[in-house]
Amino acid sequence: MANDWLELRQHADTGIETIKAHFEGHAFDPHWHDSYLVGITLSGTQQFHCRRERHRSHPGDAFLLEPGEIHDGDAPVDGGFTYLTFYLDEQWLNNTLHGLYESTPGSYSLHFAQTLTREPQLVRSIGETFNSLHQDEMKIVQQSTMDNLLAQITSHCHWRKKLPSQLQSAAVAHRARDYLYAHMGENLGLSDLARETGTDRFTLTRCFKREFHLAPHAWLIQLRLAKARQMLARGDQPVAVAASLGFADQSHLGRWFQRAYRITPAHYRKLCTNLPDVSSK
């Protein structure tokens, strides 16, 4: 769309990406992130599917997504929508919460109670944190706004403990996921994952879908795209990224990357590094 635009900055100290963008019509194909995502709709109506529901985010709404949650995006009305968002690394968040609170339940996982909220303090805290990072304020301001944001976020979360049967199924899925992490650039089959997890292909796929809401092959594509973002952000060339992550070629990477993130790998690399693209495409 001619009126679409996107601003992306990567925070030097934390690596947190802050994004402000405007889209009209179709914005994103279904995809996931490996981080917690928080943001605010600034204008228009942002429509997306998540947790098997259709959500409509209006100006002043905060949206909260967990790592691995599948979501898409489009503008259902004329004029499109504008939003701001940033990503919080799961491990960084868990480590930071241990500093904020005297104790956190280690056998539980952190989940957002709602996908959309208009709670004023949380919305304000997300906006203040975004501005401090996006505009590169003094470190003491950045860290203070982030600490306040985490305190606000946890009041909108709950700690979820899994039942024994769920733990067994989850263990299979997580072993398979770990194997995909370790071999993401290889030409893997379901038989490889089944062998590593000590189960059959059909049980493996059921466990994986139950835990991560995607079949293993679809999850692997999203994993490769998330890794591609990291490699491009540090300055790797798109052609080298495609080769190392198992994509057929740079064009193959480009098609998947643009469908998920609405930006080409080369443009994303340039926004993160200010380095020229010297590849052949």
Coordinates of C-alpha atoms in Angstrom, one line a residue, residues 29-187:
D29 CA 0.1 -13.1 7.5
P30 CA -0.2 -15.3 10.6
H31 CA 3.1 -15.5 12.4
W32 CA 4.6 -15.5 15.9
H33 CA 7.5 -13.9 17.9
D34 CA 9.9 -15.5 20.3
S35 CA 9.4 -12.6 22.7
Y36 CA 6.6 -11.0 24.7
L37 CA 5.0 -8.3 22.6
V38 CA 3.3 -5.2 24.0
G39 CA 1.9 -2.2 22.2
I40 CA -0.8 0.4 21.7
T41 CA -3.1 1.2 18.8
L42 CA -2.7 4.9 18.2
S43 CA -5.3 5.5 15.4
G44 CA -7.8 3.6 13.3
T45 CA -8.9 0.0 13.9
Q46 CA -6.4 -2.9 14.1
Q47 CA -7.9 -6.3 13.6
F48 CA -6.1 -9.5 14.3
H49 CA -6.8 -13.1 15.2
C50 CA -5.2 -14.6 18.4
R51 CA -6.1 -17.3 20.9
R52 CA -8.8 -18.4 18.4
E53 CA -10.6 -15.1 18.7
R54 CA -10.9 -12.1 16.4
H55 CA -9.8 -8.9 18.2
R56 CA -10.4 -5.3 17.2
S57 CA -8.0 -2.8 18.8
H58 CA -9.0 0.8 18.8
P59 CA -7.1 4.0 19.7
G60 CA -6.0 3.8 23.4
D61 CA -6.1 -0.1 23.5
A62 CA -3.0 -1.9 24.7
F63 CA -2.4 -5.3 23.1
L64 CA -0.4 -8.1 24.9
L65 CA 0.9 -11.2 23.2
E66 CA 3.0 -14.0 24.6
P67 CA 5.9 -15.8 22.9
G68 CA 4.7 -18.2 20.3
E69 CA 1.1 -16.8 20.0
I70 CA 0.0 -16.9 16.4
H71 CA -1.5 -13.6 15.2
D72 CA -2.1 -11.8 11.9
G73 CA -3.2 -8.2 11.2
D74 CA -5.3 -6.1 8.9
A75 CA -7.2 -2.9 8.7
P76 CA -11.0 -3.6 8.4
V77 CA -11.9 0.0 7.8
D78 CA -10.7 2.8 5.4
G79 CA -7.7 4.8 6.6
G80 CA -5.8 1.9 8.1
F81 CA -4.3 1.9 11.6
T82 CA -1.2 3.2 13.3
Y83 CA 0.4 1.5 16.3
L84 CA 3.5 1.3 18.4
T85 CA 5.0 -1.9 19.8
F86 CA 8.2 -3.5 21.2
Y87 CA 9.4 -6.9 22.2
L88 CA 10.6 -8.2 25.5
D89 CA 12.8 -11.2 25.5
E90 CA 11.4 -14.1 27.5
Q91 CA 14.6 -15.0 29.4
W92 CA 15.4 -11.3 30.0
L93 CA 11.9 -10.8 31.4
N94 CA 12.0 -13.8 33.7
N95 CA 15.5 -12.7 35.0
T96 CA 14.3 -9.2 35.6
L97 CA 11.2 -10.3 37.4
H98 CA 13.4 -12.1 39.9
G99 CA 15.0 -8.8 40.6
L100 CA 11.8 -6.9 41.0
Y101 CA 10.2 -9.4 43.4
E102 CA 11.6 -11.4 46.3
S103 CA 10.3 -14.7 44.8
T104 CA 8.6 -15.9 41.7
P105 CA 7.1 -19.4 41.3
G106 CA 9.8 -21.3 39.3
S107 CA 7.5 -24.2 38.4
Y108 CA 4.9 -21.8 36.8
S109 CA 4.9 -19.9 33.5
L110 CA 3.9 -16.2 33.1
H111 CA 0.8 -15.6 30.9
F112 CA -1.2 -12.5 30.0
A113 CA -4.7 -12.6 31.4
Q114 CA -6.1 -10.6 28.4
T115 CA -5.0 -9.9 24.9
L116 CA -6.5 -6.4 24.9
T117 CA -6.9 -3.9 27.7
R118 CA -7.6 -0.2 28.2
E119 CA -6.3 0.0 31.8
P120 CA -5.0 3.6 32.0
Q121 CA -1.8 2.9 34.0
L122 CA -0.6 0.1 31.8
V123 CA -1.4 2.0 28.6
R124 CA 0.5 5.0 29.9
S125 CA 3.4 2.8 31.0
I126 CA 3.7 1.2 27.6
G127 CA 3.8 4.5 25.9
E128 CA 6.4 6.0 28.2
T129 CA 8.6 3.0 27.9
F130 CA 8.3 3.1 24.1
N131 CA 9.2 6.8 23.9
S132 CA 12.2 6.5 26.2
L133 CA 13.7 3.7 24.1
H134 CA 12.6 4.9 20.7
Q135 CA 13.9 8.4 21.4
D136 CA 17.0 7.1 23.2
E137 CA 16.5 9.0 26.5
M138 CA 19.0 8.9 29.3
K139 CA 19.7 5.4 30.6
I140 CA 18.2 6.3 34.1
V141 CA 14.9 7.3 32.4
Q142 CA 14.8 4.2 30.2
Q143 CA 15.5 1.8 33.1
S144 CA 12.9 3.6 35.3
T145 CA 10.2 3.4 32.7
M146 CA 10.9 -0.2 32.0
D147 CA 10.8 -1.2 35.7
N148 CA 7.5 0.6 36.0
L149 CA 6.2 -1.2 32.9
L150 CA 7.2 -4.6 34.3
A151 CA 5.4 -3.9 37.6
Q152 CA 2.3 -2.9 35.6
I153 CA 2.5 -5.9 33.3
T154 CA 2.7 -8.4 36.1
S155 CA -0.6 -7.1 37.6
H156 CA -2.2 -8.2 34.3
C157 CA -0.6 -11.6 34.3
H158 CA -1.3 -14.9 36.0
W159 CA 1.1 -17.8 36.9
R160 CA -0.1 -21.0 35.3
K161 CA 0.8 -24.5 36.5
K162 CA 0.3 -27.4 34.2
L163 CA -1.4 -30.7 35.1
P164 CA 0.7 -33.9 35.1
S165 CA -0.7 -35.2 31.8
Q166 CA -0.1 -31.8 30.2
L167 CA 3.5 -31.8 31.6
Q168 CA 4.2 -35.2 29.8
S169 CA 2.8 -33.9 26.5
A170 CA 4.7 -30.6 26.9
A171 CA 7.9 -32.4 27.6
V172 CA 7.7 -34.2 24.3
A173 CA 7.0 -30.9 22.5
H174 CA 9.8 -29.1 24.2
R175 CA 12.3 -31.8 23.4
A176 CA 11.3 -31.5 19.8
R177 CA 11.5 -27.7 19.9
D178 CA 15.0 -27.9 21.4
Y179 CA 16.1 -30.2 18.6
L180 CA 14.7 -27.8 16.0
Y181 CA 16.6 -25.0 17.7
A182 CA 19.9 -27.0 17.5
H183 CA 19.4 -28.1 13.9
M184 CA 17.3 -25.2 12.4
G185 CA 19.3 -25.0 9.2
E186 CA 19.1 -28.7 8.4
N187 CA 16.6 -30.6 6.2

